[in-house]
C-alpha positions as a Markdown table, in Angstrom:
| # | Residue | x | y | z |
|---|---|---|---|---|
| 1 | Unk | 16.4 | -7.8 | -17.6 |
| 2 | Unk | 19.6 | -9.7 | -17.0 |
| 3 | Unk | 22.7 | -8.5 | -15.0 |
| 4 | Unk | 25.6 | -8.9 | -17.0 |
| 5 | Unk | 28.6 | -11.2 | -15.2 |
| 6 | Unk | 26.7 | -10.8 | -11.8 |
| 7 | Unk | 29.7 | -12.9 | -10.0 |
| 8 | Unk | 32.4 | -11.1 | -11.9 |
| 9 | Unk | 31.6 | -7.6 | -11.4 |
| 10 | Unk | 30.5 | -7.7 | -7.5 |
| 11 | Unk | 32.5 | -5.2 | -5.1 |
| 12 | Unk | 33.7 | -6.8 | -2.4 |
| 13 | Unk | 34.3 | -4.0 | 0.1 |
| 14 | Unk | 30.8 | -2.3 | -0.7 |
| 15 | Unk | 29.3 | -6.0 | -0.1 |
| 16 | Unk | 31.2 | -6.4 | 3.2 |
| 17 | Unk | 29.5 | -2.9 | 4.2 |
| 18 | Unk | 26.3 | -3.5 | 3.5 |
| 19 | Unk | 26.7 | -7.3 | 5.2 |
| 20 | Unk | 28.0 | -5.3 | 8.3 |
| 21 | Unk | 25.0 | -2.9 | 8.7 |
| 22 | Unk | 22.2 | -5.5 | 8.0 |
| 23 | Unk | 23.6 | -7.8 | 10.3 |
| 24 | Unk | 24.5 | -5.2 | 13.2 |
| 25 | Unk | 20.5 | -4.5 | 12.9 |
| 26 | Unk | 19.4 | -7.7 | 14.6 |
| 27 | Unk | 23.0 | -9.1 | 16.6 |
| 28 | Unk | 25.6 | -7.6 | 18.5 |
| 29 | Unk | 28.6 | -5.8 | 17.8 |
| 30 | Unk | 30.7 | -9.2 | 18.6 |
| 31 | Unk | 28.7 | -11.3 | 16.4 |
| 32 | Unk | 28.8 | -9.1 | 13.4 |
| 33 | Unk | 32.4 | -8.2 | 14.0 |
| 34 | Unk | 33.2 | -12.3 | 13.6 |
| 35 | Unk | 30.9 | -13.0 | 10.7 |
| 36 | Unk | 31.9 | -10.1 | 8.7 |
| 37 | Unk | 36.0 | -11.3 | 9.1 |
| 38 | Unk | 35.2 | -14.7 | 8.4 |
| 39 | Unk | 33.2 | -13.5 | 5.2 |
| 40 | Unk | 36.4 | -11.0 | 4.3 |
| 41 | Unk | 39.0 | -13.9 | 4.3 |
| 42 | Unk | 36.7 | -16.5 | 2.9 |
| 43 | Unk | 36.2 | -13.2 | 0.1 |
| 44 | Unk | 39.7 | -12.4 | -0.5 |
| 45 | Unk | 40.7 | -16.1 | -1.2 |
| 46 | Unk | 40.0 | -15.5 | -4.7 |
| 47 | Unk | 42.3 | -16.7 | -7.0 |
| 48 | Unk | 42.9 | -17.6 | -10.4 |
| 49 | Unk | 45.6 | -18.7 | -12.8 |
| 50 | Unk | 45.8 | -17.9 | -16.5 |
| 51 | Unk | 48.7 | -18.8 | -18.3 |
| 52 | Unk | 51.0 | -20.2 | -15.6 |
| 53 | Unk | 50.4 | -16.7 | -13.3 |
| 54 | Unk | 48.2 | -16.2 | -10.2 |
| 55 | Unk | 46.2 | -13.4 | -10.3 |
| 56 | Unk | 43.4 | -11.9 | -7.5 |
| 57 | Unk | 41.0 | -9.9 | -8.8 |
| 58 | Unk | 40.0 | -6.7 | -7.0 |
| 59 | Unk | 36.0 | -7.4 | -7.4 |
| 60 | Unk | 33.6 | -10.5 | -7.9 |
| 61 | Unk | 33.2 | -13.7 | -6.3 |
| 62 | Unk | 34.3 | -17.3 | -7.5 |
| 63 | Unk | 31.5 | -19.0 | -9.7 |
| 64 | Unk | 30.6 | -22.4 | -8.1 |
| 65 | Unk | 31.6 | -21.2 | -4.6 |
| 66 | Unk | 29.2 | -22.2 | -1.7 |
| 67 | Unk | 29.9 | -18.5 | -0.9 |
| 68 | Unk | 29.1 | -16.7 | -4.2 |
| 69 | Unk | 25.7 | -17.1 | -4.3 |
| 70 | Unk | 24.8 | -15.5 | -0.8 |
| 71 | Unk | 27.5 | -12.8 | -0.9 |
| 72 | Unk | 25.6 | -11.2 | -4.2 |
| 73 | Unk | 22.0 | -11.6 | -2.2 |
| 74 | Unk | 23.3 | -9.9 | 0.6 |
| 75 | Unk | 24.3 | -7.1 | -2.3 |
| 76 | Unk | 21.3 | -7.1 | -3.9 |
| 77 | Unk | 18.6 | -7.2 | -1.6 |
| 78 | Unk | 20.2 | -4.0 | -0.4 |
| 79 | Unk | 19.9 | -2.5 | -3.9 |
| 80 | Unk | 16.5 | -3.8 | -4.3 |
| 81 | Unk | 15.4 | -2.4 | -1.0 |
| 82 | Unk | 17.1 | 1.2 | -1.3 |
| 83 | Unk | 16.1 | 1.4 | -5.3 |
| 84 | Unk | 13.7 | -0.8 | -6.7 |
| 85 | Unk | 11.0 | -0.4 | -3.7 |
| 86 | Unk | 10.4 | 2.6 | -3.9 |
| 87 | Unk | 9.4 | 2.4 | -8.1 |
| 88 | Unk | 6.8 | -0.6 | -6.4 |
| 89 | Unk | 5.5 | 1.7 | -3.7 |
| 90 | Unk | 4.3 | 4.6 | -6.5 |
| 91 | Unk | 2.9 | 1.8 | -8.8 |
| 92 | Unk | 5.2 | 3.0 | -11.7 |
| 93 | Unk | 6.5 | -0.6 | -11.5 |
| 94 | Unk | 3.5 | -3.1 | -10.9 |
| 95 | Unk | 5.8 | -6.5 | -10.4 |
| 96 | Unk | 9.5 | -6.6 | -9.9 |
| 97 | Unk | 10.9 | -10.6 | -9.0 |
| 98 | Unk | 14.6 | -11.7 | -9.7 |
| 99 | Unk | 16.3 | -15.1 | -9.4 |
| 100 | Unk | 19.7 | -14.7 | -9.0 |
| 101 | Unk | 20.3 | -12.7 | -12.0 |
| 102 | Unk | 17.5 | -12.8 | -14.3 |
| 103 | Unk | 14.8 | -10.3 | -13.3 |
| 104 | Unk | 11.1 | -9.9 | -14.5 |
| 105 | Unk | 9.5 | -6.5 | -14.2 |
| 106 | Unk | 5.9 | -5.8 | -15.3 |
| 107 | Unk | 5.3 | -1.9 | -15.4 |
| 108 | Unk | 2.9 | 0.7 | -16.5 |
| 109 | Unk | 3.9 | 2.0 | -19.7 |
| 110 | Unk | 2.0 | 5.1 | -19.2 |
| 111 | Unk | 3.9 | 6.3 | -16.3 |
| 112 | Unk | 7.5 | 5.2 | -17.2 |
| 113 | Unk | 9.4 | 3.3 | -20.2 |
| 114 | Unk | 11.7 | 0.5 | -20.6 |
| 115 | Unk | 13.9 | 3.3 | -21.4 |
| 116 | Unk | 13.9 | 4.9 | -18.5 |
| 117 | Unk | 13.9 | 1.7 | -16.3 |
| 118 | Unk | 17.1 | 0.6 | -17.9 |
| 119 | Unk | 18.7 | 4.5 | -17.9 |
| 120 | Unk | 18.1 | 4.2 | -13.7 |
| 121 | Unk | 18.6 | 0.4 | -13.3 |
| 122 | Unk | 22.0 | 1.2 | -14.8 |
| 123 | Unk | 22.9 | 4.2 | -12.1 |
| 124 | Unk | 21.6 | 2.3 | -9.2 |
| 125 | Unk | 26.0 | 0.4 | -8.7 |
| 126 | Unk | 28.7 | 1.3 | -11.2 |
| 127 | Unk | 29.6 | -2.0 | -10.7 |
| 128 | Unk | 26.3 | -3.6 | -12.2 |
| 129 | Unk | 25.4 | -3.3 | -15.7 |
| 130 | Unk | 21.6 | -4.3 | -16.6 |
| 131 | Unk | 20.6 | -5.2 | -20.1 |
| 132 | Unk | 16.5 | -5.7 | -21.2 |
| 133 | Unk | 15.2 | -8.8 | -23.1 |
| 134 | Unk | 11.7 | -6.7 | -24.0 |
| 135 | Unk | 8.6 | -8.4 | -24.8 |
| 136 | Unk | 8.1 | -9.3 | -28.4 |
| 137 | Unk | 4.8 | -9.6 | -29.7 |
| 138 | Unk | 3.5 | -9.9 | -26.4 |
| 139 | Unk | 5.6 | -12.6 | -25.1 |
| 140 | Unk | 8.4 | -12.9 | -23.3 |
| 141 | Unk | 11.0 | -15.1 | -21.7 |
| 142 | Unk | 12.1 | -15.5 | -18.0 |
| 143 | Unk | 14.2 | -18.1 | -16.8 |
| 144 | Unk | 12.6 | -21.5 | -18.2 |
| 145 | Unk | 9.0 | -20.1 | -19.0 |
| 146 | Unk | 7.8 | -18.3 | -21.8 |
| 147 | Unk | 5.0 | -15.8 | -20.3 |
| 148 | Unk | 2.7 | -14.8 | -23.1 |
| 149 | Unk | 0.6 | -11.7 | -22.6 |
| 150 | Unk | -3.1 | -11.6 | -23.4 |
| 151 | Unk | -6.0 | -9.2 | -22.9 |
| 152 | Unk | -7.3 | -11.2 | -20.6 |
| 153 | Unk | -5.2 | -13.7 | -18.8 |
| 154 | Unk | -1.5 | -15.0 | -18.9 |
| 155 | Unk | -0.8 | -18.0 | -20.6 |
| 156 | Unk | 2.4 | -20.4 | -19.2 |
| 157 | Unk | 4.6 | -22.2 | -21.3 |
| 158 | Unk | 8.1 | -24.2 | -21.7 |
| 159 | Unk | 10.9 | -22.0 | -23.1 |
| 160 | Unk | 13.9 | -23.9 | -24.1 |
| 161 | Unk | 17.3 | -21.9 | -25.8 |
| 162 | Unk | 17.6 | -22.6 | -29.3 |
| 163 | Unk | 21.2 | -24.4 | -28.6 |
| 164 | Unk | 19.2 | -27.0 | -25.9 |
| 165 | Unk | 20.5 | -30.5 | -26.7 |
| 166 | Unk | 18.4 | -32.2 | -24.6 |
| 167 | Unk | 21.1 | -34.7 | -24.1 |
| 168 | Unk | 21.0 | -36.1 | -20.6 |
| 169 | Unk | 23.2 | -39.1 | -18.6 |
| 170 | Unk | 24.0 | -42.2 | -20.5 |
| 171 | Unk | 22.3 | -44.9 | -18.6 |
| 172 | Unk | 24.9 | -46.9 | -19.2 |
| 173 | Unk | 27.0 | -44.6 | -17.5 |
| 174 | Unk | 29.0 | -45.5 | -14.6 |
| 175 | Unk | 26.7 | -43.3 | -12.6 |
| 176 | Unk | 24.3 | -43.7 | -9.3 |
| 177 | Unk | 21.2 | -44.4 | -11.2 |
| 178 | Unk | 19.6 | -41.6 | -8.5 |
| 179 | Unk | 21.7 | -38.6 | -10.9 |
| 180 | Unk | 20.9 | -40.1 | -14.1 |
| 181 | Unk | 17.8 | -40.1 | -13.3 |
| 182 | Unk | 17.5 | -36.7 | -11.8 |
| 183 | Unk | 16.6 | -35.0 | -15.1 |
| 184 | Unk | 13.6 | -36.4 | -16.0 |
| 185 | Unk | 12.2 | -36.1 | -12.0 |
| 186 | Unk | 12.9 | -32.5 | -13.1 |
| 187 | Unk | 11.1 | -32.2 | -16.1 |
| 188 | Unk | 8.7 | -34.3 | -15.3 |
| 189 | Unk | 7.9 | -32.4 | -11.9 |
| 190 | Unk | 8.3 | -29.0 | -13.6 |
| 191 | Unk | 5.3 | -30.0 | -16.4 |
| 192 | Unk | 3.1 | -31.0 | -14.1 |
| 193 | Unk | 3.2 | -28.0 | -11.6 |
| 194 | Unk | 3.2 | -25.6 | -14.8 |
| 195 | Unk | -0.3 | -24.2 | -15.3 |
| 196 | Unk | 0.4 | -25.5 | -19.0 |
| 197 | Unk | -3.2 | -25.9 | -21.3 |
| 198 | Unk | -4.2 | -29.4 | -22.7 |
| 199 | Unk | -2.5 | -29.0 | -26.0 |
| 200 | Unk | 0.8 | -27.8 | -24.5 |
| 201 | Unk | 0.8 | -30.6 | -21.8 |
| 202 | Unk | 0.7 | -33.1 | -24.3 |
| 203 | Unk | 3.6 | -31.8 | -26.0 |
| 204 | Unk | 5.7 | -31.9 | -23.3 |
């Protein structure tokens, strides 16, 4: 599943909230007062322009903020907690794991449907809107892996967007020669740690 415009669409004052309780569980009053009005200003700074006028949305965060990506965590963990735990504690969901906001669920499709997982995933925040990628013929996608779905095993490979350009940093580029050559490091890393098989391997 994938939350549609994650940043966009989180609530500010319902994130502040749920940042105050969690963090009034384990500090003092004090503490939690200070972070939660240093988050609130640092939250309400966000502005935009479009077409010569300055506008501040009542919701979402600012992509590429240093902030962004813990203020949704602290709103989702919450909702994960309150929500999705309790589908893992009967079994009706067997895996649930999410990176930021792509999220793999593996469920038992004789207790509950991808129907009904998306029908609930979509009352859980008005805010949030969740959309399914299902498998197709027993494969699918999450984040840069294609998980493929066999009677015995799972078998691990590379998935790549059909617009990937592969284009990387000219090295003749008037760059540190440490960021140009930070892509390969990547890729290079990532196929080795990848439970890939022999013929796969050598195609990477």
């Amino acid at each position: 599943m994938d939350i549609k415009d994650l940043y966009v669409d989180i609530p500010i004052q319902e994130t502040l909230q749920t940042a105050r309780a969690q963090l009034f569980k384990h500090n003092d009053r004090t503490f939690t007062d200070k972070f939660c009005s240093l988050l609130e200003t640092i939250l309400n700074q966000n502005y935009f322009t479009y077409q010569n006028q300055i506008y501040r949305p009542t919701k979402g965060v600012a992509m590429g903020s240093s902030i962004s990506g813990l203020t949704a965590e602290i709103l989702l963990q919450s909702l994960e907690r309150t929500h999705v735990k309790p589908l893992l504690d009967t079994n009706r969901i067997v895996l649930y794991t999410r990176y930021i906001d792509d999220i793999l669920i593996v469920y038992d499709t004789a207790q509950i449907s991808l129907d009904t997982i998306t029908r609930y995933a979509n009352t859980i925040n008005s805010n949030l809107e969740l959309s399914p990628t299902p498998e197709q013929n027993n494969r699918v996608s999450f984040l840069d892996l294609s998980i493929t779905r066999n009677t015995s095993h799972l078998e691990i490979d590379i998935f790549r967007k059909p617009t990937i350009t592969d284009t990387t940093i000219s090295y003749l580029s008037n760059h540190l020669q440490e960021h140009m050559l930070a892509a390969y490091r990547v890729l290079i890393n990532r196929m080795h740690k990848l439970p890939l098989n022999k013929n796969r391997l050598e195609t990477e």
